[in-house]
Amino acid sequence: MAPPEPPARDENASRPGSGANGRVDTVLLAAPRGFCAGVEMAIKALAWMVRAFEPPVYCYHEIVHNQLVVERFERLGVVFVDDIAEVPPGRPIMLSAHG
């Protein structure tokens, strides 16, 4: 004999912060918030390269998955490339935080 089926339940009923209408009514924000240590290090390293070398400075792939950070570096003269062959000989290049 098979065990009885469990009673049907609302999928959102046991989720903290979920209202009766299935929408989240509470959002908790961690403090402090920010980038992980690896991303912070990559941003600092690329910022150093921008100060140390004449533009353009090249970066293999986008430095981080954050469009605001990428656009800021582009304004500072960083060129993001998907192929190292795009980098002219003798120009500085940095690898992205995520390889």
PDB file of N, CA and C in Angstrom:
ATOM      1  N   MET A   1       0.843  -1.172   0.000  1.00  0.00           N
ATOM      2  CA  MET A   1       0.000   0.000   0.000  1.00  0.00           C
ATOM      3  C   MET A   1       0.894   1.243   0.000  1.00  0.00           C
ATOM      4  N   ALA A   2       0.607   2.195  -0.879  1.00  0.00           N
ATOM      5  CA  ALA A   2       1.389   3.426  -1.019  1.00  0.00           C
ATOM      6  C   ALA A   2       1.054   4.407   0.097  1.00  0.00           C
ATOM      7  N   PRO A   3       2.047   5.202   0.523  1.00  0.00           N
ATOM      8  CA  PRO A   3       1.761   6.210   1.551  1.00  0.00           C
ATOM      9  C   PRO A   3       0.818   7.275   0.996  1.00  0.00           C
ATOM     10  N   PRO A   4       0.055   7.929   1.869  1.00  0.00           N
ATOM     11  CA  PRO A   4      -0.873   8.956   1.390  1.00  0.00           C
ATOM     12  C   PRO A   4      -0.114  10.153   0.823  1.00  0.00           C
ATOM     13  N   GLU A   5      -0.727  10.821  -0.142  1.00  0.00           N
ATOM     14  CA  GLU A   5      -0.155  12.032  -0.730  1.00  0.00           C
ATOM     15  C   GLU A   5      -0.157  13.145   0.309  1.00  0.00           C
ATOM     16  N   PRO A   6       0.914  13.953   0.373  1.00  0.00           N
ATOM     17  CA  PRO A   6       0.888  15.085   1.294  1.00  0.00           C
ATOM     18  C   PRO A   6      -0.141  16.113   0.820  1.00  0.00           C
ATOM     19  N   PRO A   7      -0.696  16.886   1.741  1.00  0.00           N
ATOM     20  CA  PRO A   7      -1.681  17.881   1.335  1.00  0.00           C
ATOM     21  C   PRO A   7      -1.043  18.944   0.448  1.00  0.00           C
ATOM     22  N   ALA A   8      -1.806  19.464  -0.500  1.00  0.00           N
ATOM     23  CA  ALA A   8      -1.324  20.542  -1.369  1.00  0.00           C
ATOM     24  C   ALA A   8      -1.092  21.780  -0.513  1.00  0.00           C
ATOM     25  N   ARG A   9      -0.051  22.519  -0.849  1.00  0.00           N
ATOM     26  CA  ARG A   9       0.211  23.738  -0.080  1.00  0.00           C
ATOM     27  C   ARG A   9       0.621  24.864  -1.016  1.00  0.00           C
ATOM     28  N   ASP A  10       0.445  26.054  -0.533  1.00  0.00           N
ATOM     29  CA  ASP A  10       0.849  27.238  -1.279  1.00  0.00           C
ATOM     30  C   ASP A  10       2.372  27.299  -1.258  1.00  0.00           C
ATOM     31  N   GLU A  11       3.028  27.363  -2.419  1.00  0.00           N
ATOM     32  CA  GLU A  11       4.487  27.384  -2.501  1.00  0.00           C
ATOM     33  C   GLU A  11       5.080  28.569  -1.755  1.00  0.00           C
ATOM     34  N   ASN A  12       4.362  29.680  -1.682  1.00  0.00           N
ATOM     35  CA  ASN A  12       4.882  30.877  -1.028  1.00  0.00           C
ATOM     36  C   ASN A  12       4.568  30.932   0.460  1.00  0.00           C
ATOM     37  N   ALA A  13       3.756  30.018   0.942  1.00  0.00           N
ATOM     38  CA  ALA A  13       3.277  30.106   2.321  1.00  0.00           C
ATOM     39  C   ALA A  13       4.405  30.029   3.339  1.00  0.00           C
ATOM     40  N   SER A  14       5.434  29.239   3.070  1.00  0.00           N
ATOM     41  CA  SER A  14       6.485  29.068   4.067  1.00  0.00           C
ATOM     42  C   SER A  14       7.697  29.962   3.813  1.00  0.00           C
ATOM     43  N   ARG A  15       7.625  30.815   2.817  1.00  0.00           N
ATOM     44  CA  ARG A  15       8.760  31.680   2.511  1.00  0.00           C
ATOM     45  C   ARG A  15       8.694  32.939   3.362  1.00  0.00           C
ATOM     46  N   PRO A  16       9.734  33.225   4.129  1.00  0.00           N
ATOM     47  CA  PRO A  16       9.725  34.435   4.950  1.00  0.00           C
ATOM     48  C   PRO A  16       9.538  35.679   4.098  1.00  0.00           C
ATOM     49  N   GLY A  17       8.729  36.588   4.580  1.00  0.00           N
ATOM     50  CA  GLY A  17       8.522  37.843   3.879  1.00  0.00           C
ATOM     51  C   GLY A  17       7.523  37.774   2.756  1.00  0.00           C
ATOM     52  N   SER A  18       6.907  36.623   2.527  1.00  0.00           N
ATOM     53  CA  SER A  18       5.937  36.495   1.446  1.00  0.00           C
ATOM     54  C   SER A  18       4.550  36.801   1.960  1.00  0.00           C
ATOM     55  N   GLY A  19       3.881  37.683   1.266  1.00  0.00           N
ATOM     56  CA  GLY A  19       2.518  38.031   1.635  1.00  0.00           C
ATOM     57  C   GLY A  19       1.533  37.017   1.101  1.00  0.00           C
ATOM     58  N   ALA A  20       0.272  37.207   1.436  1.00  0.00           N
ATOM     59  CA  ALA A  20      -0.779  36.284   1.009  1.00  0.00           C
ATOM     60  C   ALA A  20      -0.938  36.280  -0.500  1.00  0.00           C
ATOM     61  N   ASN A  21      -0.595  37.381  -1.162  1.00  0.00           N
ATOM     62  CA  ASN A  21      -0.745  37.458  -2.611  1.00  0.00           C
ATOM     63  C   ASN A  21       0.457  36.870  -3.355  1.00  0.00           C
ATOM     64  N   GLY A  22       1.415  36.290  -2.630  1.00  0.00           N
ATOM     65  CA  GLY A  22       2.574  35.672  -3.268  1.00  0.00           C
ATOM     66  C   GLY A  22       3.694  36.653  -3.556  1.00  0.00           C
ATOM     67  N   ARG A  23       3.513  37.913  -3.226  1.00  0.00           N
ATOM     68  CA  ARG A  23       4.556  38.911  -3.454  1.00  0.00           C
ATOM     69  C   ARG A  23       5.407  39.065  -2.205  1.00  0.00           C
ATOM     70  N   VAL A  24       6.646  39.372  -2.414  1.00  0.00           N
ATOM     71  CA  VAL A  24       7.542  39.608  -1.286  1.00  0.00           C
ATOM     72  C   VAL A  24       7.208  40.968  -0.695  1.00  0.00           C
ATOM     73  N   ASP A  25       6.976  41.002   0.614  1.00  0.00           N
ATOM     74  CA  ASP A  25       6.647  42.277   1.243  1.00  0.00           C
ATOM     75  C   ASP A  25       7.767  42.797   2.129  1.00  0.00           C
ATOM     76  N   THR A  26       8.852  42.045   2.252  1.00  0.00           N
ATOM     77  CA  THR A  26       9.992  42.477   3.052  1.00  0.00           C
ATOM     78  C   THR A  26      11.273  42.170   2.296  1.00  0.00           C
ATOM     79  N   VAL A  27      12.139  43.154   2.201  1.00  0.00           N
ATOM     80  CA  VAL A  27      13.449  42.962   1.593  1.00  0.00           C
ATOM     81  C   VAL A  27      14.486  43.353   2.630  1.00  0.00           C
ATOM     82  N   LEU A  28      15.397  42.449   2.910  1.00  0.00           N
ATOM     83  CA  LEU A  28      16.462  42.720   3.869  1.00  0.00           C
ATOM     84  C   LEU A  28      17.754  42.990   3.106  1.00  0.00           C
ATOM     85  N   LEU A  29      18.403  44.097   3.408  1.00  0.00           N
ATOM     86  CA  LEU A  29      19.659  44.448   2.756  1.00  0.00           C
ATOM     87  C   LEU A  29      20.805  44.244   3.734  1.00  0.00           C
ATOM     88  N   ALA A  30      21.801  43.531   3.286  1.00  0.00           N
ATOM     89  CA  ALA A  30      22.977  43.302   4.122  1.00  0.00           C
ATOM     90  C   ALA A  30      23.772  44.596   4.250  1.00  0.00           C
ATOM     91  N   ALA A  31      24.404  44.764   5.377  1.00  0.00           N
ATOM     92  CA  ALA A  31      25.256  45.933   5.562  1.00  0.00           C
ATOM     93  C   ALA A  31      26.533  45.471   6.244  1.00  0.00           C
ATOM     94  N   PRO A  32      27.674  45.783   5.771  1.00  0.00           N
ATOM     95  CA  PRO A  32      27.889  46.584   4.571  1.00  0.00           C
ATOM     96  C   PRO A  32      27.728  45.734   3.312  1.00  0.00           C
ATOM     97  N   ARG A  33      27.464  46.399   2.197  1.00  0.00           N
ATOM     98  CA  ARG A  33      27.344  45.731   0.903  1.00  0.00           C
ATOM     99  C   ARG A  33      28.499  46.202   0.029  1.00  0.00           C
ATOM    100  N   GLY A  34      28.797  45.437  -0.984  1.00  0.00           N
ATOM    101  CA  GLY A  34      29.851  45.863  -1.896  1.00  0.00           C
ATOM    102  C   GLY A  34      30.410  44.693  -2.663  1.00  0.00           C
ATOM    103  N   PHE A  35      31.525  44.949  -3.292  1.00  0.00           N
ATOM    104  CA  PHE A  35      32.177  43.928  -4.095  1.00  0.00           C
ATOM    105  C   PHE A  35      32.963  42.972  -3.203  1.00  0.00           C
ATOM    106  N   CYS A  36      33.162  41.761  -3.702  1.00  0.00           N
ATOM    107  CA  CYS A  36      33.995  40.798  -2.982  1.00  0.00           C
ATOM    108  C   CYS A  36      35.454  41.254  -3.050  1.00  0.00           C
ATOM    109  N   ALA A  37      36.304  40.633  -2.255  1.00  0.00           N
ATOM    110  CA  ALA A  37      37.710  41.035  -2.173  1.00  0.00           C
ATOM    111  C   ALA A  37      38.427  40.908  -3.516  1.00  0.00           C
ATOM    112  N   GLY A  38      38.111  39.873  -4.282  1.00  0.00           N
ATOM    113  CA  GLY A  38      38.756  39.689  -5.581  1.00  0.00           C
ATOM    114  C   GLY A  38      38.403  40.786  -6.564  1.00  0.00           C
ATOM    115  N   VAL A  39      37.143  41.194  -6.567  1.00  0.00           N
ATOM    116  CA  VAL A  39      36.710  42.277  -7.451  1.00  0.00           C
ATOM    117  C   VAL A  39      37.345  43.593  -7.009  1.00  0.00           C
ATOM    118  N   GLU A  40      37.366  43.850  -5.706  1.00  0.00           N
ATOM    119  CA  GLU A  40      38.010  45.071  -5.194  1.00  0.00           C
ATOM    120  C   GLU A  40      39.470  45.124  -5.641  1.00  0.00           C
ATOM    121  N   MET A  41      40.169  43.993  -5.539  1.00  0.00           N
ATOM    122  CA  MET A  41      41.574  43.941  -5.925  1.00  0.00           C
ATOM    123  C   MET A  41      41.737  44.204  -7.428  1.00  0.00           C
ATOM    124  N   ALA A  42      40.871  43.619  -8.251  1.00  0.00           N
ATOM    125  CA  ALA A  42      40.954  43.811  -9.698  1.00  0.00           C
ATOM    126  C   ALA A  42      40.700  45.271 -10.072  1.00  0.00           C
ATOM    127  N   ILE A  43      39.714  45.899  -9.436  1.00  0.00           N
ATOM    128  CA  ILE A  43      39.409  47.304  -9.710  1.00  0.00           C
ATOM    129  C   ILE A  43      40.594  48.183  -9.312  1.00  0.00           C
ATOM    130  N   LYS A  44      41.173  47.924  -8.148  1.00  0.00           N
ATOM    131  CA  LYS A  44      42.334  48.711  -7.703  1.00  0.00           C
ATOM    132  C   LYS A  44      43.519  48.529  -8.647  1.00  0.00           C
ATOM    133  N   ALA A  45      43.727  47.302  -9.108  1.00  0.00           N
ATOM    134  CA  ALA A  45      44.851  47.038 -10.012  1.00  0.00           C
ATOM    135  C   ALA A  45      44.667  47.763 -11.341  1.00  0.00           C
ATOM    136  N   LEU A  46      43.456  47.737 -11.889  1.00  0.00           N
ATOM    137  CA  LEU A  46      43.215  48.419 -13.159  1.00  0.00           C
ATOM    138  C   LEU A  46      43.287  49.934 -12.971  1.00  0.00           C
ATOM    139  N   ALA A  47      42.803  50.437 -11.849  1.00  0.00           N
ATOM    140  CA  ALA A  47      42.915  51.877 -11.567  1.00  0.00           C
ATOM    141  C   ALA A  47      44.391  52.283 -11.502  1.00  0.00           C
ATOM    142  N   TRP A  48      45.231  51.436 -10.911  1.00  0.00           N
ATOM    143  CA  TRP A  48      46.671  51.708 -10.880  1.00  0.00           C
ATOM    144  C   TRP A  48      47.238  51.750 -12.291  1.00  0.00           C
ATOM    145  N   MET A  49      46.838  50.794 -13.139  1.00  0.00           N
ATOM    146  CA  MET A  49      47.339  50.761 -14.518  1.00  0.00           C
ATOM    147  C   MET A  49      46.951  52.022 -15.275  1.00  0.00           C
ATOM    148  N   VAL A  50      45.741  52.510 -15.041  1.00  0.00           N
ATOM    149  CA  VAL A  50      45.279  53.730 -15.713  1.00  0.00           C
ATOM    150  C   VAL A  50      46.165  54.916 -15.310  1.00  0.00           C
ATOM    151  N   ARG A  51      46.593  54.951 -14.057  1.00  0.00           N
ATOM    152  CA  ARG A  51      47.465  56.042 -13.593  1.00  0.00           C
ATOM    153  C   ARG A  51      48.912  55.853 -14.065  1.00  0.00           C
ATOM    154  N   ALA A  52      49.352  54.616 -14.172  1.00  0.00           N
ATOM    155  CA  ALA A  52      50.761  54.331 -14.458  1.00  0.00           C
ATOM    156  C   ALA A  52      51.115  54.370 -15.944  1.00  0.00           C
ATOM    157  N   PHE A  53      50.146  54.117 -16.824  1.00  0.00           N
ATOM    158  CA  PHE A  53      50.423  54.030 -18.257  1.00  0.00           C
ATOM    159  C   PHE A  53      49.586  55.047 -19.029  1.00  0.00           C
ATOM    160  N   GLU A  54      50.148  55.504 -20.143  1.00  0.00           N
ATOM    161  CA  GLU A  54      49.384  56.360 -21.055  1.00  0.00           C
ATOM    162  C   GLU A  54      48.277  55.527 -21.696  1.00  0.00           C
ATOM    163  N   PRO A  55      47.107  56.124 -21.938  1.00  0.00           N
ATOM    164  CA  PRO A  55      46.046  55.361 -22.606  1.00  0.00           C
ATOM    165  C   PRO A  55      46.427  55.075 -24.059  1.00  0.00           C
ATOM    166  N   PRO A  56      45.886  54.041 -24.616  1.00  0.00           N
ATOM    167  CA  PRO A  56      44.939  53.130 -23.982  1.00  0.00           C
ATOM    168  C   PRO A  56      45.638  52.033 -23.185  1.00  0.00           C
ATOM    169  N   VAL A  57      44.961  51.606 -22.144  1.00  0.00           N
ATOM    170  CA  VAL A  57      45.328  50.431 -21.358  1.00  0.00           C
ATOM    171  C   VAL A  57      44.330  49.351 -21.754  1.00  0.00           C
ATOM    172  N   TYR A  58      44.787  48.144 -21.945  1.00  0.00           N
ATOM    173  CA  TYR A  58      43.909  47.066 -22.393  1.00  0.00           C
ATOM    174  C   TYR A  58      43.572  46.116 -21.251  1.00  0.00           C
ATOM    175  N   CYS A  59      42.390  45.546 -21.342  1.00  0.00           N
ATOM    176  CA  CYS A  59      41.945  44.566 -20.353  1.00  0.00           C
ATOM    177  C   CYS A  59      41.292  43.415 -21.104  1.00  0.00           C
ATOM    178  N   TYR A  60      41.758  42.216 -20.820  1.00  0.00           N
ATOM    179  CA  TYR A  60      41.218  41.015 -21.462  1.00  0.00           C
ATOM    180  C   TYR A  60      39.894  40.666 -20.799  1.00  0.00           C
ATOM    181  N   HIS A  61      38.836  40.873 -21.497  1.00  0.00           N
ATOM    182  CA  HIS A  61      37.449  40.744 -21.032  1.00  0.00           C
ATOM    183  C   HIS A  61      37.122  41.886 -20.071  1.00  0.00           C
ATOM    184  N   GLU A  62      35.852  42.051 -19.807  1.00  0.00           N
ATOM    185  CA  GLU A  62      35.448  43.107 -18.886  1.00  0.00           C
ATOM    186  C   GLU A  62      35.987  42.782 -17.497  1.00  0.00           C
ATOM    187  N   ILE A  63      36.460  43.790 -16.812  1.00  0.00           N
ATOM    188  CA  ILE A  63      37.127  43.606 -15.525  1.00  0.00           C
ATOM    189  C   ILE A  63      36.222  42.930 -14.507  1.00  0.00           C
ATOM    190  N   VAL A  64      34.955  43.306 -14.485  1.00  0.00           N
ATOM    191  CA  VAL A  64      33.960  42.727 -13.581  1.00  0.00           C
ATOM    192  C   VAL A  64      32.618  42.718 -14.300  1.00  0.00           C
ATOM    193  N   HIS A  65      31.669  41.984 -13.772  1.00  0.00           N
ATOM    194  CA  HIS A  65      30.317  41.955 -14.338  1.00  0.00           C
ATOM    195  C   HIS A  65      29.500  43.091 -13.727  1.00  0.00           C
ATOM    196  N   ASN A  66      29.887  44.319 -14.045  1.00  0.00           N
ATOM    197  CA  ASN A  66      29.188  45.494 -13.542  1.00  0.00           C
ATOM    198  C   ASN A  66      29.364  46.581 -14.594  1.00  0.00           C
ATOM    199  N   GLN A  67      28.282  46.893 -15.308  1.00  0.00           N
ATOM    200  CA  GLN A  67      28.364  47.810 -16.439  1.00  0.00           C
ATOM    201  C   GLN A  67      28.812  49.210 -16.037  1.00  0.00           C
ATOM    202  N   LEU A  68      28.412  49.680 -14.855  1.00  0.00           N
ATOM    203  CA  LEU A  68      28.830  51.015 -14.411  1.00  0.00           C
ATOM    204  C   LEU A  68      30.345  51.087 -14.227  1.00  0.00           C
ATOM    205  N   VAL A  69      30.925  50.049 -13.652  1.00  0.00           N
ATOM    206  CA  VAL A  69      32.380  50.009 -13.456  1.00  0.00           C
ATOM    207  C   VAL A  69      33.082  49.946 -14.810  1.00  0.00           C
ATOM    208  N   VAL A  70      32.588  49.111 -15.707  1.00  0.00           N
ATOM    209  CA  VAL A  70      33.194  48.965 -17.035  1.00  0.00           C
ATOM    210  C   VAL A  70      33.151  50.295 -17.785  1.00  0.00           C
ATOM    211  N   GLU A  71      31.994  50.961 -17.783  1.00  0.00           N
ATOM    212  CA  GLU A  71      31.861  52.232 -18.502  1.00  0.00           C
ATOM    213  C   GLU A  71      32.785  53.303 -17.918  1.00  0.00           C
ATOM    214  N   ARG A  72      32.938  53.316 -16.601  1.00  0.00           N
ATOM    215  CA  ARG A  72      33.847  54.283 -15.968  1.00  0.00           C
ATOM    216  C   ARG A  72      35.271  54.069 -16.466  1.00  0.00           C
ATOM    217  N   PHE A  73      35.706  52.812 -16.531  1.00  0.00           N
ATOM    218  CA  PHE A  73      37.057  52.540 -17.004  1.00  0.00           C
ATOM    219  C   PHE A  73      37.200  52.860 -18.489  1.00  0.00           C
ATOM    220  N   GLU A  74      36.161  52.632 -19.269  1.00  0.00           N
ATOM    221  CA  GLU A  74      36.228  52.995 -20.691  1.00  0.00           C
ATOM    222  C   GLU A  74      36.439  54.499 -20.844  1.00  0.00           C
ATOM    223  N   ARG A  75      35.762  55.297 -20.017  1.00  0.00           N
ATOM    224  CA  ARG A  75      35.947  56.755 -20.062  1.00  0.00           C
ATOM    225  C   ARG A  75      37.371  57.154 -19.674  1.00  0.00           C
ATOM    226  N   LEU A  76      38.029  56.335 -18.878  1.00  0.00           N
ATOM    227  CA  LEU A  76      39.407  56.605 -18.453  1.00  0.00           C
ATOM    228  C   LEU A  76      40.447  56.095 -19.455  1.00  0.00           C
ATOM    229  N   GLY A  77      39.992  55.490 -20.551  1.00  0.00           N
ATOM    230  CA  GLY A  77      40.911  55.044 -21.588  1.00  0.00           C
ATOM    231  C   GLY A  77      41.212  53.564 -21.614  1.00  0.00           C
ATOM    232  N   VAL A  78      40.431  52.776 -20.895  1.00  0.00           N
ATOM    233  CA  VAL A  78      40.625  51.324 -20.921  1.00  0.00           C
ATOM    234  C   VAL A  78      39.852  50.750 -22.103  1.00  0.00           C
ATOM    235  N   VAL A  79      40.489  49.865 -22.843  1.00  0.00           N
ATOM    236  CA  VAL A  79      39.849  49.171 -23.959  1.00  0.00           C
ATOM    237  C   VAL A  79      39.719  47.707 -23.559  1.00  0.00           C
ATOM    238  N   PHE A  80      38.495  47.215 -23.543  1.00  0.00           N
ATOM    239  CA  PHE A  80      38.240  45.814 -23.193  1.00  0.00           C
ATOM    240  C   PHE A  80      38.223  44.999 -24.477  1.00  0.00           C
ATOM    241  N   VAL A  81      38.992  43.917 -24.503  1.00  0.00           N
ATOM    242  CA  VAL A  81      39.101  43.090 -25.701  1.00  0.00           C
ATOM    243  C   VAL A  81      38.727  41.649 -25.373  1.00  0.00           C
ATOM    244  N   ASP A  82      38.240  40.944 -26.384  1.00  0.00           N
ATOM    245  CA  ASP A  82      37.890  39.534 -26.223  1.00  0.00           C
ATOM    246  C   ASP A  82      38.971  38.607 -26.772  1.00  0.00           C
ATOM    247  N   ASP A  83      39.965  39.189 -27.419  1.00  0.00           N
ATOM    248  CA  ASP A  83      41.052  38.400 -27.999  1.00  0.00           C
ATOM    249  C   ASP A  83      42.358  39.162 -27.768  1.00  0.00           C
ATOM    250  N   ILE A  84      43.322  38.512 -27.187  1.00  0.00           N
ATOM    251  CA  ILE A  84      44.598  39.177 -26.892  1.00  0.00           C
ATOM    252  C   ILE A  84      45.268  39.667 -28.169  1.00  0.00           C
ATOM    253  N   ALA A  85      44.951  39.057 -29.302  1.00  0.00           N
ATOM    254  CA  ALA A  85      45.521  39.495 -30.580  1.00  0.00           C
ATOM    255  C   ALA A  85      45.093  40.922 -30.929  1.00  0.00           C
ATOM    256  N   GLU A  86      44.028  41.430 -30.289  1.00  0.00           N
ATOM    257  CA  GLU A  86      43.568  42.801 -30.535  1.00  0.00           C
ATOM    258  C   GLU A  86      44.464  43.842 -29.866  1.00  0.00           C
ATOM    259  N   VAL A  87      45.347  43.416 -28.977  1.00  0.00           N
ATOM    260  CA  VAL A  87      46.204  44.342 -28.230  1.00  0.00           C
ATOM    261  C   VAL A  87      47.470  44.612 -29.041  1.00  0.00           C
ATOM    262  N   PRO A  88      47.746  45.886 -29.330  1.00  0.00           N
ATOM    263  CA  PRO A  88      48.971  46.202 -30.073  1.00  0.00           C
ATOM    264  C   PRO A  88      50.215  45.801 -29.281  1.00  0.00           C
ATOM    265  N   PRO A  89      51.264  45.402 -29.971  1.00  0.00           N
ATOM    266  CA  PRO A  89      52.503  45.022 -29.282  1.00  0.00           C
ATOM    267  C   PRO A  89      53.000  46.152 -28.374  1.00  0.00           C
ATOM    268  N   GLY A  90      53.456  45.770 -27.195  1.00  0.00           N
ATOM    269  CA  GLY A  90      54.023  46.732 -26.267  1.00  0.00           C
ATOM    270  C   GLY A  90      53.024  47.466 -25.390  1.00  0.00           C
ATOM    271  N   ARG A  91      51.737  47.245 -25.582  1.00  0.00           N
ATOM    272  CA  ARG A  91      50.726  47.930 -24.771  1.00  0.00           C
ATOM    273  C   ARG A  91      50.443  47.107 -23.523  1.00  0.00           C
ATOM    274  N   PRO A  92      50.170  47.786 -22.401  1.00  0.00           N
ATOM    275  CA  PRO A  92      49.863  47.060 -21.162  1.00  0.00           C
ATOM    276  C   PRO A  92      48.496  46.385 -21.239  1.00  0.00           C
ATOM    277  N   ILE A  93      48.419  45.193 -20.664  1.00  0.00           N
ATOM    278  CA  ILE A  93      47.149  44.456 -20.644  1.00  0.00           C
ATOM    279  C   ILE A  93      46.965  43.823 -19.266  1.00  0.00           C
ATOM    280  N   MET A  94      45.735  43.829 -18.827  1.00  0.00           N
ATOM    281  CA  MET A  94      45.386  43.199 -17.557  1.00  0.00           C
ATOM    282  C   MET A  94      44.335  42.134 -17.821  1.00  0.00           C
ATOM    283  N   LEU A  95      44.397  41.056 -17.068  1.00  0.00           N
ATOM    284  CA  LEU A  95      43.380  40.016 -17.162  1.00  0.00           C
ATOM    285  C   LEU A  95      42.223  40.379 -16.250  1.00  0.00           C
ATOM    286  N   SER A  96      41.018  39.986 -16.629  1.00  0.00           N
ATOM    287  CA  SER A  96      39.837  40.314 -15.829  1.00  0.00           C
ATOM    288  C   SER A  96      39.814  39.520 -14.528  1.00  0.00           C
ATOM    289  N   ALA A  97      38.928  39.935 -13.634  1.00  0.00           N
ATOM    290  CA  ALA A  97      38.804  39.269 -12.334  1.00  0.00           C
ATOM    291  C   ALA A  97      38.288  37.847 -12.476  1.00  0.00           C
ATOM    292  N   HIS A  98      37.603  37.552 -13.566  1.00  0.00           N
ATOM    293  CA  HIS A  98      36.994  36.233 -13.731  1.00  0.00           C
ATOM    294  C   HIS A  98      37.617  35.442 -14.867  1.00  0.00           C
ATOM    295  N   GLY A  99      38.838  35.751 -15.220  1.00  0.00           N
ATOM    296  CA  GLY A  99      39.568  34.961 -16.210  1.00  0.00           C
ATOM    297  C   GLY A  99      39.070  35.173 -17.533  1.00  0.00           C
TER     298      GLY A  99
END
